[in-house]
mmCIF file of C-alpha atoms and ligand atoms in Angstrom:
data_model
loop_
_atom_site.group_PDB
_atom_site.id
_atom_site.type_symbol
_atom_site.label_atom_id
_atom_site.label_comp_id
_atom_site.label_asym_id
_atom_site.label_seq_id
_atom_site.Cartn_x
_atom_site.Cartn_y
_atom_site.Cartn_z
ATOM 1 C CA UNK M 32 -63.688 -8.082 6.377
ATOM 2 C CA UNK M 33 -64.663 -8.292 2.726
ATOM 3 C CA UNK M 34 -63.739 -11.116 0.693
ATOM 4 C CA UNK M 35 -62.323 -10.707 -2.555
ATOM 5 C CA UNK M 36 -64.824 -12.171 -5.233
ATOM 6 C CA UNK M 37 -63.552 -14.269 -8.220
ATOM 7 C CA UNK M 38 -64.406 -14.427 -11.939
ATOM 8 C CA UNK M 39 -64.971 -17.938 -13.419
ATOM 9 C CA UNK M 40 -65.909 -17.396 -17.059
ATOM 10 C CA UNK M 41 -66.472 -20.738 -17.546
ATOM 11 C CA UNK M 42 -69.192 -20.482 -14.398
ATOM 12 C CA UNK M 43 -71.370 -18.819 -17.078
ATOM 13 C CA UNK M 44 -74.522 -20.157 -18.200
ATOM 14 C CA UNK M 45 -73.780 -23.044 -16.161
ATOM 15 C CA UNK M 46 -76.529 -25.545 -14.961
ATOM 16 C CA UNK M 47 -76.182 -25.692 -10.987
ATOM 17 C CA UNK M 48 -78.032 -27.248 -8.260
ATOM 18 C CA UNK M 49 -77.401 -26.497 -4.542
ATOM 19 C CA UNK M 50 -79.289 -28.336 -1.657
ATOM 20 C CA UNK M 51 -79.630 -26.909 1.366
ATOM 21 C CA UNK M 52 -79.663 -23.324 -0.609
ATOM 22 C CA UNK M 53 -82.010 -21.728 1.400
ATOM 23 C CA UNK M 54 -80.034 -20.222 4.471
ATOM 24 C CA UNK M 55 -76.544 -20.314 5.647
ATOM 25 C CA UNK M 56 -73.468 -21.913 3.550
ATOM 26 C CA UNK M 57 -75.888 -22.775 0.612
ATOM 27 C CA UNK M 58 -77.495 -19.230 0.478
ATOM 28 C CA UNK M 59 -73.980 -17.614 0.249
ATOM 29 C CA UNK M 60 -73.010 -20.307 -2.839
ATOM 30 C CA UNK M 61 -76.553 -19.811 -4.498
ATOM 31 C CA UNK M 62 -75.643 -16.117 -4.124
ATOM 32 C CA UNK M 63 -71.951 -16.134 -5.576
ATOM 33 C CA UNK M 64 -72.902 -18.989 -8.387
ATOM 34 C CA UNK M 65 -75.732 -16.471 -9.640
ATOM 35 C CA UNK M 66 -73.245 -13.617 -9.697
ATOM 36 C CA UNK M 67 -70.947 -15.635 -11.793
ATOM 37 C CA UNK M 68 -73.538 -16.113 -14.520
ATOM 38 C CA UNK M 69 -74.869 -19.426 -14.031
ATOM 39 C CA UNK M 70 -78.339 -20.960 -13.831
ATOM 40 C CA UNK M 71 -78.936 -21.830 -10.346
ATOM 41 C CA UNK M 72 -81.480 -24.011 -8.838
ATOM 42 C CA UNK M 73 -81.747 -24.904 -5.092
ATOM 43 C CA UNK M 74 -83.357 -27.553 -2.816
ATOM 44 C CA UNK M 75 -84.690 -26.555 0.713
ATOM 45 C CA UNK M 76 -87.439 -27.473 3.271
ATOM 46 C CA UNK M 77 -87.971 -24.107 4.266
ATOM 47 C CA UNK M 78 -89.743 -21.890 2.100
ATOM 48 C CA UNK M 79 -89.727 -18.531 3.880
ATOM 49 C CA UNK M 80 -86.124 -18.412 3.820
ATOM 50 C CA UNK M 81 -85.436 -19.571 0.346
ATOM 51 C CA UNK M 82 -88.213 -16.957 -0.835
ATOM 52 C CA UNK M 83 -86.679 -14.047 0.553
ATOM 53 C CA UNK M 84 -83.453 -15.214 -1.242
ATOM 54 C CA UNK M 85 -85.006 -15.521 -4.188
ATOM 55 C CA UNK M 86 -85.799 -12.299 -4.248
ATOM 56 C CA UNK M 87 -82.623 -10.788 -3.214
ATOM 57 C CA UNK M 88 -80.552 -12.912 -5.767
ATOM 58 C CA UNK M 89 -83.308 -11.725 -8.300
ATOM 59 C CA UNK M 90 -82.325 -8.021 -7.597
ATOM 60 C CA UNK M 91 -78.562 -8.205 -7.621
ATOM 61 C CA UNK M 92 -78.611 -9.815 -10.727
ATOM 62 C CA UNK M 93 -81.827 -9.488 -12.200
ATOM 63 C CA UNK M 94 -82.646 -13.316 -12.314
ATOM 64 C CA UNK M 95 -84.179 -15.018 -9.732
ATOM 65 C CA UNK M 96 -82.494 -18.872 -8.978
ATOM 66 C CA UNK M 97 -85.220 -21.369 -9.002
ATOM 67 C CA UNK M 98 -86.284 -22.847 -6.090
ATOM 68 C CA UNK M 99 -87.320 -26.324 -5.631
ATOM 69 C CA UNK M 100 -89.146 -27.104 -1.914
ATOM 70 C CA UNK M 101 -88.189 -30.240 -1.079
ATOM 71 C CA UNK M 102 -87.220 -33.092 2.493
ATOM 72 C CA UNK M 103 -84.417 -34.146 1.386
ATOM 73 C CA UNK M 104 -85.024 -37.185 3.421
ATOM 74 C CA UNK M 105 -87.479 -38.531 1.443
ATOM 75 C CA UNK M 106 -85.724 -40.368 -1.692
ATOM 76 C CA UNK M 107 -88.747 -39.947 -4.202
ATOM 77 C CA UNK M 108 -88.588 -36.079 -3.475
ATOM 78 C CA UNK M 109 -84.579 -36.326 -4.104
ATOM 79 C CA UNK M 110 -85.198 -37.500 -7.453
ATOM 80 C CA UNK M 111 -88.093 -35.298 -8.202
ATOM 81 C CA UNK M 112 -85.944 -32.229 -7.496
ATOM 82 C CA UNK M 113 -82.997 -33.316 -9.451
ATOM 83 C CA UNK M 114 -85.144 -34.183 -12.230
ATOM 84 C CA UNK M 115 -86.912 -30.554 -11.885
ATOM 85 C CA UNK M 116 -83.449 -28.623 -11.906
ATOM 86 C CA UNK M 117 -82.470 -30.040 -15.263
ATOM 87 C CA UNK M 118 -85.618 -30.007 -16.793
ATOM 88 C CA UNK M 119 -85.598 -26.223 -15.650
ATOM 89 C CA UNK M 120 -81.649 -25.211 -16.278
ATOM 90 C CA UNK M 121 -81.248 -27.738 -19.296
ATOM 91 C CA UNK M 122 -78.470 -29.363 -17.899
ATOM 92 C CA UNK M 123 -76.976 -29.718 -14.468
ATOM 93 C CA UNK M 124 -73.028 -29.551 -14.507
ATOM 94 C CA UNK M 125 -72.537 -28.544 -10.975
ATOM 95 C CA UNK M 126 -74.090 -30.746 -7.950
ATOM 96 C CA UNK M 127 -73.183 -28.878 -4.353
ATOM 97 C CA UNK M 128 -74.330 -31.396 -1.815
ATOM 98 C CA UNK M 129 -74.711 -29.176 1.147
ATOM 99 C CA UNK M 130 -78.442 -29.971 3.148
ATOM 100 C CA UNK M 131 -77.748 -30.784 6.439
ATOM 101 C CA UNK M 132 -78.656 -30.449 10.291
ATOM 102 C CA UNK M 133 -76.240 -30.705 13.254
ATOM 103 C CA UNK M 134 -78.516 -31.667 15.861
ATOM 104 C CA UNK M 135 -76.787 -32.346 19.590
ATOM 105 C CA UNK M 136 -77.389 -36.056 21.013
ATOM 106 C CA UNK M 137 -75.471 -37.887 24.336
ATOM 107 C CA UNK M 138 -74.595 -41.164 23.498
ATOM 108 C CA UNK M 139 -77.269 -42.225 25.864
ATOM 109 C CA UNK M 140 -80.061 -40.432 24.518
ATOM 110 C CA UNK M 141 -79.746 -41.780 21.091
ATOM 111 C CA UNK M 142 -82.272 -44.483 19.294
ATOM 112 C CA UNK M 143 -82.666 -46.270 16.956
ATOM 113 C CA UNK M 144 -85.233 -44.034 15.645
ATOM 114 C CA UNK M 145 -82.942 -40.492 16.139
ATOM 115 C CA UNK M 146 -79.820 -42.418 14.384
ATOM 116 C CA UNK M 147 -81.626 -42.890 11.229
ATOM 117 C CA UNK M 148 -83.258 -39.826 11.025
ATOM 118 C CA UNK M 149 -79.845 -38.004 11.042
ATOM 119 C CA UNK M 150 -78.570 -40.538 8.894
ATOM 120 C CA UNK M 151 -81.681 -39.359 6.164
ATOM 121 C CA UNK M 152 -80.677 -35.842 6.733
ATOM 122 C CA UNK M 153 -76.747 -35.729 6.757
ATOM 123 C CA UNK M 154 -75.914 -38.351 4.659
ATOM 124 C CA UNK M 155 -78.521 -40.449 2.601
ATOM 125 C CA UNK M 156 -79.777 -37.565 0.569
ATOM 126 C CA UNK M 157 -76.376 -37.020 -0.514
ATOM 127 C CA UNK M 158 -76.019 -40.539 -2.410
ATOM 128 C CA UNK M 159 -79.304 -40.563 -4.157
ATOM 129 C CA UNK M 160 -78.924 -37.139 -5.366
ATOM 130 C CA UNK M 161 -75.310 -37.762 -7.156
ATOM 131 C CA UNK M 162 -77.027 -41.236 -8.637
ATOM 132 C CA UNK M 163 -80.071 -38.866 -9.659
ATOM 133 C CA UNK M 164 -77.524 -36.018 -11.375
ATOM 134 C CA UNK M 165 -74.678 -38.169 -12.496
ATOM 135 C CA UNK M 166 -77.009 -39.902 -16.027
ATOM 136 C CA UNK M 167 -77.651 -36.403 -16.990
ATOM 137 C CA UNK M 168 -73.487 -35.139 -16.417
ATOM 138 C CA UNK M 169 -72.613 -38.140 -18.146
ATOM 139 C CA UNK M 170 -75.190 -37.431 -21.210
ATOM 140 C CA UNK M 171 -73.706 -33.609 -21.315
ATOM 141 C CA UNK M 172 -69.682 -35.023 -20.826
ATOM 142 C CA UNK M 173 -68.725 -34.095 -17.341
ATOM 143 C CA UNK M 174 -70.006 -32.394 -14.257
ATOM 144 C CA UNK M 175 -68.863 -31.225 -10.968
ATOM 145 C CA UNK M 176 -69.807 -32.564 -7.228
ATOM 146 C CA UNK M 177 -68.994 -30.783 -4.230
ATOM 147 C CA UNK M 178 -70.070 -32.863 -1.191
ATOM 148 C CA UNK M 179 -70.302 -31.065 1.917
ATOM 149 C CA UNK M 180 -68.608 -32.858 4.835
ATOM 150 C CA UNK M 181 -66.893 -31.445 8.191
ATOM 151 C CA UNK M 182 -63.962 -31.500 10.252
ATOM 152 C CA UNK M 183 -66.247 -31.905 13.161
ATOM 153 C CA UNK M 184 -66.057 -35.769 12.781
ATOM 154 C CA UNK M 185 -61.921 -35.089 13.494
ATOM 155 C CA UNK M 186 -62.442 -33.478 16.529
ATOM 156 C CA UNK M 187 -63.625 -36.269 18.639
ATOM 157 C CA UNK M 188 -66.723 -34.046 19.114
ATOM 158 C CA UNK M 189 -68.623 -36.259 22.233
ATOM 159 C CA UNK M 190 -71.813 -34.780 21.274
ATOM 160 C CA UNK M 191 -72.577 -35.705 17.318
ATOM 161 C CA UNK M 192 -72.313 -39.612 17.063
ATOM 162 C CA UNK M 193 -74.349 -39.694 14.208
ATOM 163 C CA UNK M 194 -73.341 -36.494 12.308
ATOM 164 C CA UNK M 195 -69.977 -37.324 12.572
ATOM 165 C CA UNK M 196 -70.459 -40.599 11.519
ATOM 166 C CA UNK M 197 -72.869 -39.134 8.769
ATOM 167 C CA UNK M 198 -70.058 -36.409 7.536
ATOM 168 C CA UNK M 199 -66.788 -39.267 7.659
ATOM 169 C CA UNK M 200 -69.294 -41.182 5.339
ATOM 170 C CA UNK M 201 -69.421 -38.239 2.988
ATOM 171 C CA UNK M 202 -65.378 -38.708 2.406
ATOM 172 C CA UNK M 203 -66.065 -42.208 1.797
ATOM 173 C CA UNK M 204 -68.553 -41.668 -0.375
ATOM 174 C CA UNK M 205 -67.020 -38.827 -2.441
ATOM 175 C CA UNK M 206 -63.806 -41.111 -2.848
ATOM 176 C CA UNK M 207 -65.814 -44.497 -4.208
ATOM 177 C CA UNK M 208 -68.177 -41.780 -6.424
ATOM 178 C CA UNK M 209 -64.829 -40.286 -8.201
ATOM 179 C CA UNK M 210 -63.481 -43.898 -9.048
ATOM 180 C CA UNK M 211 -66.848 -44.364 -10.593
ATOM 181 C CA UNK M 212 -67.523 -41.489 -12.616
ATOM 182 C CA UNK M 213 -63.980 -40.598 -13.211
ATOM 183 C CA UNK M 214 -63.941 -42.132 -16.591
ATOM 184 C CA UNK M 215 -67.015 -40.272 -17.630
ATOM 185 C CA UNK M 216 -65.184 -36.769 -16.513
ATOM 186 C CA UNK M 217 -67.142 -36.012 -13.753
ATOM 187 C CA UNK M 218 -65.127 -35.064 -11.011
ATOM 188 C CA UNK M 219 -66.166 -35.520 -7.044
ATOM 189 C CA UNK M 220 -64.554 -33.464 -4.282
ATOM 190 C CA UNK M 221 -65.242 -32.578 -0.742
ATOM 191 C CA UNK M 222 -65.200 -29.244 1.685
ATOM 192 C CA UNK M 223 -64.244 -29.671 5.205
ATOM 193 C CA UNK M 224 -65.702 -26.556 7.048
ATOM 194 C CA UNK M 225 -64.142 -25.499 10.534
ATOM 195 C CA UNK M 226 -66.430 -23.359 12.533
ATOM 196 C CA UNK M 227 -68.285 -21.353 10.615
ATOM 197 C CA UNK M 228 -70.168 -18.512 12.170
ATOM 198 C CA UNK M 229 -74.143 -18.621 10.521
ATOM 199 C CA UNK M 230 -77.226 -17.271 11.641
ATOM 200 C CA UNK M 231 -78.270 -20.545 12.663
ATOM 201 C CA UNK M 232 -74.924 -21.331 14.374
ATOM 202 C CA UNK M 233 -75.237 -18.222 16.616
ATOM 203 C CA UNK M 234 -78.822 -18.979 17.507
ATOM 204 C CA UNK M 235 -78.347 -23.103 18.021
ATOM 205 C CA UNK M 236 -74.907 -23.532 19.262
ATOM 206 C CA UNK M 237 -72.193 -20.791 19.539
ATOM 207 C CA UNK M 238 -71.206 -18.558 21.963
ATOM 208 C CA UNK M 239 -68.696 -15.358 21.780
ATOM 209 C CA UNK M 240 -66.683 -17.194 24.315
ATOM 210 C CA UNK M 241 -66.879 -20.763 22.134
ATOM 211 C CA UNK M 242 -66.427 -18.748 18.889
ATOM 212 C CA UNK M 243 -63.030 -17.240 20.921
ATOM 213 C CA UNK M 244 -61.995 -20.597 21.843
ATOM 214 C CA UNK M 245 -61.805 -21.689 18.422
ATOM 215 C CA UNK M 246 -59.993 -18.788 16.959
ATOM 216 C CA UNK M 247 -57.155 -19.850 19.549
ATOM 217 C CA UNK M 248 -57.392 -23.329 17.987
ATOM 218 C CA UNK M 249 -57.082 -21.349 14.542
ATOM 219 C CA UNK M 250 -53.682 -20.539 12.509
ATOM 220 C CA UNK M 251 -56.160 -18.070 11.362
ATOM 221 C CA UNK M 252 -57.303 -15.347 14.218
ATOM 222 C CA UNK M 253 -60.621 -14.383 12.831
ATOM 223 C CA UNK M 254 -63.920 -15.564 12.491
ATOM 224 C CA UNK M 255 -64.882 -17.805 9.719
ATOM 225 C CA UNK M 256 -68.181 -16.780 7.658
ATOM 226 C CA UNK M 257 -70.397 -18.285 4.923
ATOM 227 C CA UNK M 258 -68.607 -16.425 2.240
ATOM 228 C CA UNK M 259 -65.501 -17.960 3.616
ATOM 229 C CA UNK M 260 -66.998 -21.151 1.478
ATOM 230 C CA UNK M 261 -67.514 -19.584 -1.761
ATOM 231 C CA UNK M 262 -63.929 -19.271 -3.112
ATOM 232 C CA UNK M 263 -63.123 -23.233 -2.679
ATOM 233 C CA UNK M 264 -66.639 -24.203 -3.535
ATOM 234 C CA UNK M 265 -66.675 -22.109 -7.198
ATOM 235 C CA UNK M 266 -63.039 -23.245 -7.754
ATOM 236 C CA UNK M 267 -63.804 -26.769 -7.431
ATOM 237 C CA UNK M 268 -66.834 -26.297 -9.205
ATOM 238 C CA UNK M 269 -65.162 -24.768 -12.344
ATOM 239 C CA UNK M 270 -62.994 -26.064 -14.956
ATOM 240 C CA UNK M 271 -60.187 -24.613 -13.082
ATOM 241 C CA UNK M 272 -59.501 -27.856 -11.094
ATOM 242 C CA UNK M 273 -59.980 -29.973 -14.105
ATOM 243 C CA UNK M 274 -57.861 -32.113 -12.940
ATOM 244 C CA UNK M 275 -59.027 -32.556 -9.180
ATOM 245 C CA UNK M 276 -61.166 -35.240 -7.883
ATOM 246 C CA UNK M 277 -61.434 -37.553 -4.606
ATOM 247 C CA UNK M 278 -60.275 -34.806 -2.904
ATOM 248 C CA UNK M 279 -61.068 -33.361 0.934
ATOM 249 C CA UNK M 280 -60.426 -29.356 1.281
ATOM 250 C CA UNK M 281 -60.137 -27.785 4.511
ATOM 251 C CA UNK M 282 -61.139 -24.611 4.893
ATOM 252 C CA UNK M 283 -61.263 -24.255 8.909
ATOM 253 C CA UNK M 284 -58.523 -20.993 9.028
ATOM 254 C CA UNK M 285 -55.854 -23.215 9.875
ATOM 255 C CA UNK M 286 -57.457 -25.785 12.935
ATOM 256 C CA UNK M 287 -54.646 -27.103 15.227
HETATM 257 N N1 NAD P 462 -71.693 -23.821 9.860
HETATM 258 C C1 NAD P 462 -70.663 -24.567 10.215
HETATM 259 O O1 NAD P 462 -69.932 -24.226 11.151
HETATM 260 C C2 NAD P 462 -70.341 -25.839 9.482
HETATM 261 C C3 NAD P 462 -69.174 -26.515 9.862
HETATM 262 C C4 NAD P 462 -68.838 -27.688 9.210
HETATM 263 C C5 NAD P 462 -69.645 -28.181 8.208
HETATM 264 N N2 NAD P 462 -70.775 -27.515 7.847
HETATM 265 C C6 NAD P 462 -71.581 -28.100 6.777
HETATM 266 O O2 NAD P 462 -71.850 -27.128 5.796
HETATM 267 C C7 NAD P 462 -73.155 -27.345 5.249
HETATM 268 C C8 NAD P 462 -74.010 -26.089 5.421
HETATM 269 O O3 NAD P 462 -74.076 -25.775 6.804
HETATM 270 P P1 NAD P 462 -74.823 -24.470 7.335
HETATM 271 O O4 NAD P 462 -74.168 -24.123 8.622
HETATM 272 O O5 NAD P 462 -74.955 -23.470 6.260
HETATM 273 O O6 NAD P 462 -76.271 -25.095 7.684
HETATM 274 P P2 NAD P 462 -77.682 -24.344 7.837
HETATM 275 O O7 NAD P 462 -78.441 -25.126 8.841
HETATM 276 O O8 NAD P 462 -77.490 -22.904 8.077
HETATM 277 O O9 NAD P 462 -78.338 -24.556 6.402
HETATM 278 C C9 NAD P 462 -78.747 -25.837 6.000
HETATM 279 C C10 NAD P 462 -79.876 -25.688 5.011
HETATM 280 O O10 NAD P 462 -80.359 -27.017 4.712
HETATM 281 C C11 NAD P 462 -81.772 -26.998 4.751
HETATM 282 N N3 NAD P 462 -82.288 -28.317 5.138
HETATM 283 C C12 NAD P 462 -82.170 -28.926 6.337
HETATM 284 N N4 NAD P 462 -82.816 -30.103 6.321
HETATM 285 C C13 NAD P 462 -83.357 -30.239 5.074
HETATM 286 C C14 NAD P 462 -84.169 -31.241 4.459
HETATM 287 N N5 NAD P 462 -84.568 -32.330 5.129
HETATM 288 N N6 NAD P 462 -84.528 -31.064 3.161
HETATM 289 C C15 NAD P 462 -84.166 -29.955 2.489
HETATM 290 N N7 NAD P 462 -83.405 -28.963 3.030
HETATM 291 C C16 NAD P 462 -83.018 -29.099 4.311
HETATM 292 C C17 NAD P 462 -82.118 -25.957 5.816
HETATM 293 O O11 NAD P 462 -83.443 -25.468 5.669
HETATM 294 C C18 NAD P 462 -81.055 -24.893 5.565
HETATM 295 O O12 NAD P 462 -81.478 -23.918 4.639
HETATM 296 C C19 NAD P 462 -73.722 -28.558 5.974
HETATM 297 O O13 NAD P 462 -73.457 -29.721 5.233
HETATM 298 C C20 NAD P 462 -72.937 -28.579 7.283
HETATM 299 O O14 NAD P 462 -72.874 -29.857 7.842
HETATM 300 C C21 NAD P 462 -71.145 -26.357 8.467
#
């Protein structure tokens, strides 16, 4: 299936920075925000990937996004990223938090140690990077932040304490951040995905017969894909839901 693709005029020349950009969800959103026009930077860890994307993004549209390698768990590098994607773009209106790693853990197996380290990757990151961004939105009169959370953490999912825990925080969090920068016109929403069907996905976790069983679950009978992401994620991103914040979207084909 090919998914239409939407024009955002006002997704021109925009300054936007994507974590996690490198593979999967953020790859497809790097991809769709640089064929809108806009000035795209991205975070990642891994370089290989986020290379090669580079270069593809750089052909379709002859600019290449710049890339920023960065651990997102480490709060110094959080800052030094977001301060290196506006010094590079001039201004960052868009903030897509999206980093994250759904690592498998039995209740029993988990420690002290394991908590916080999925805590730094699903969750912390996401927090210092708005408080990085927001000075700069507020200096330029608004922004946008996309928080990526899950509907995993709905699904009384036995084997995720932690990211569950990590991606119910992100609601929280989006919610308290849009009563705070409301009044300065940035707006702070979050995407729910369902099961989305990545490369990383496919090797990690899925199976055809766990990707069927959730299509039954689904309104929706077909499988959901990165680009499945970029529709919502540009919308809420562009002045087109001006007047949308502290908001969760589901996009999960319909999950019952
Ligand atoms: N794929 C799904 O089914 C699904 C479902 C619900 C929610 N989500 C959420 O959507 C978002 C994207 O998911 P995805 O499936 O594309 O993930 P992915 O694993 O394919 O991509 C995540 C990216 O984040 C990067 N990353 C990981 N740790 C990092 C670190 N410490 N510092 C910097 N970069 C780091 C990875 O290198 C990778 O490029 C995540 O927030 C995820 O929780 C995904």
């Amino acid at each position: 299936m090919t998914l239409p693709s939407s024009q955002f005029p006002d997704l021109s020349d925009r300054g936007v920075l994507v974590t996690g950009g490198g593979s999967g969800i953020g790859a497809a959103l790097v991809e769709a925000f640089a064929r809108q026009g806009a000035r795209v930077a991205f975070v990642d860890i891994a370089a290989e990937s986020s290379l090669a994307l580079c270069e593809k993004v750089a052909a379709q549209t002859g600019q290449a996004p710049h890339f920023i390698q960065a651990d997102l768990r480490n709060i110094e590098a959080v800052r030094a990223a977001a301060d290196e994607a506006v010094a590079k773009l001039g201004s960052v209106r868009v903030l897509v938090n999206n980093a994250a790693r759904d690592d498998r853990q039995a209740l029993e197996a988990v420690t002290e140690e394991s908590w916080n380290e999925s805590l730094s990757v699903n969750l912390r990151h996401f927090f210092f990077m708005c408080q990085a961004v927001a000075p700069h939105m507020q200096r330029k009169g608004g922004g946008s932040i996309i928080n990526f959370s899950s509907i995993a953490f709905m699904l009384n999912m036995p084997e995720i304490p932690a990211y569950s825990t990590a991606k119910a925080g992100i609601i929280g969090l989006t919610k308290s951040l849009a009563g705070k920068l409301g009044p300065d016109n940035i707006r702070v929403n979050a995407i729910l995905p369902g099961m989305i069907v990545t490369e990383r996905q496919r090797r990690l976790w899925l199976t055809e017969e766990s990707i069927a069983r959730m299509q039954e679950r689904q309104c929706l009978k077909r499988m959901l894909v990165a680009d499945d992401l970029v529709g919502p994620c540009l919308f809420l991103a562009s002045d087109s839901s001006a007047a949308m914040t502290a908001q969760a979207m589901i996009i999960d084909g319909g999950v019952f």
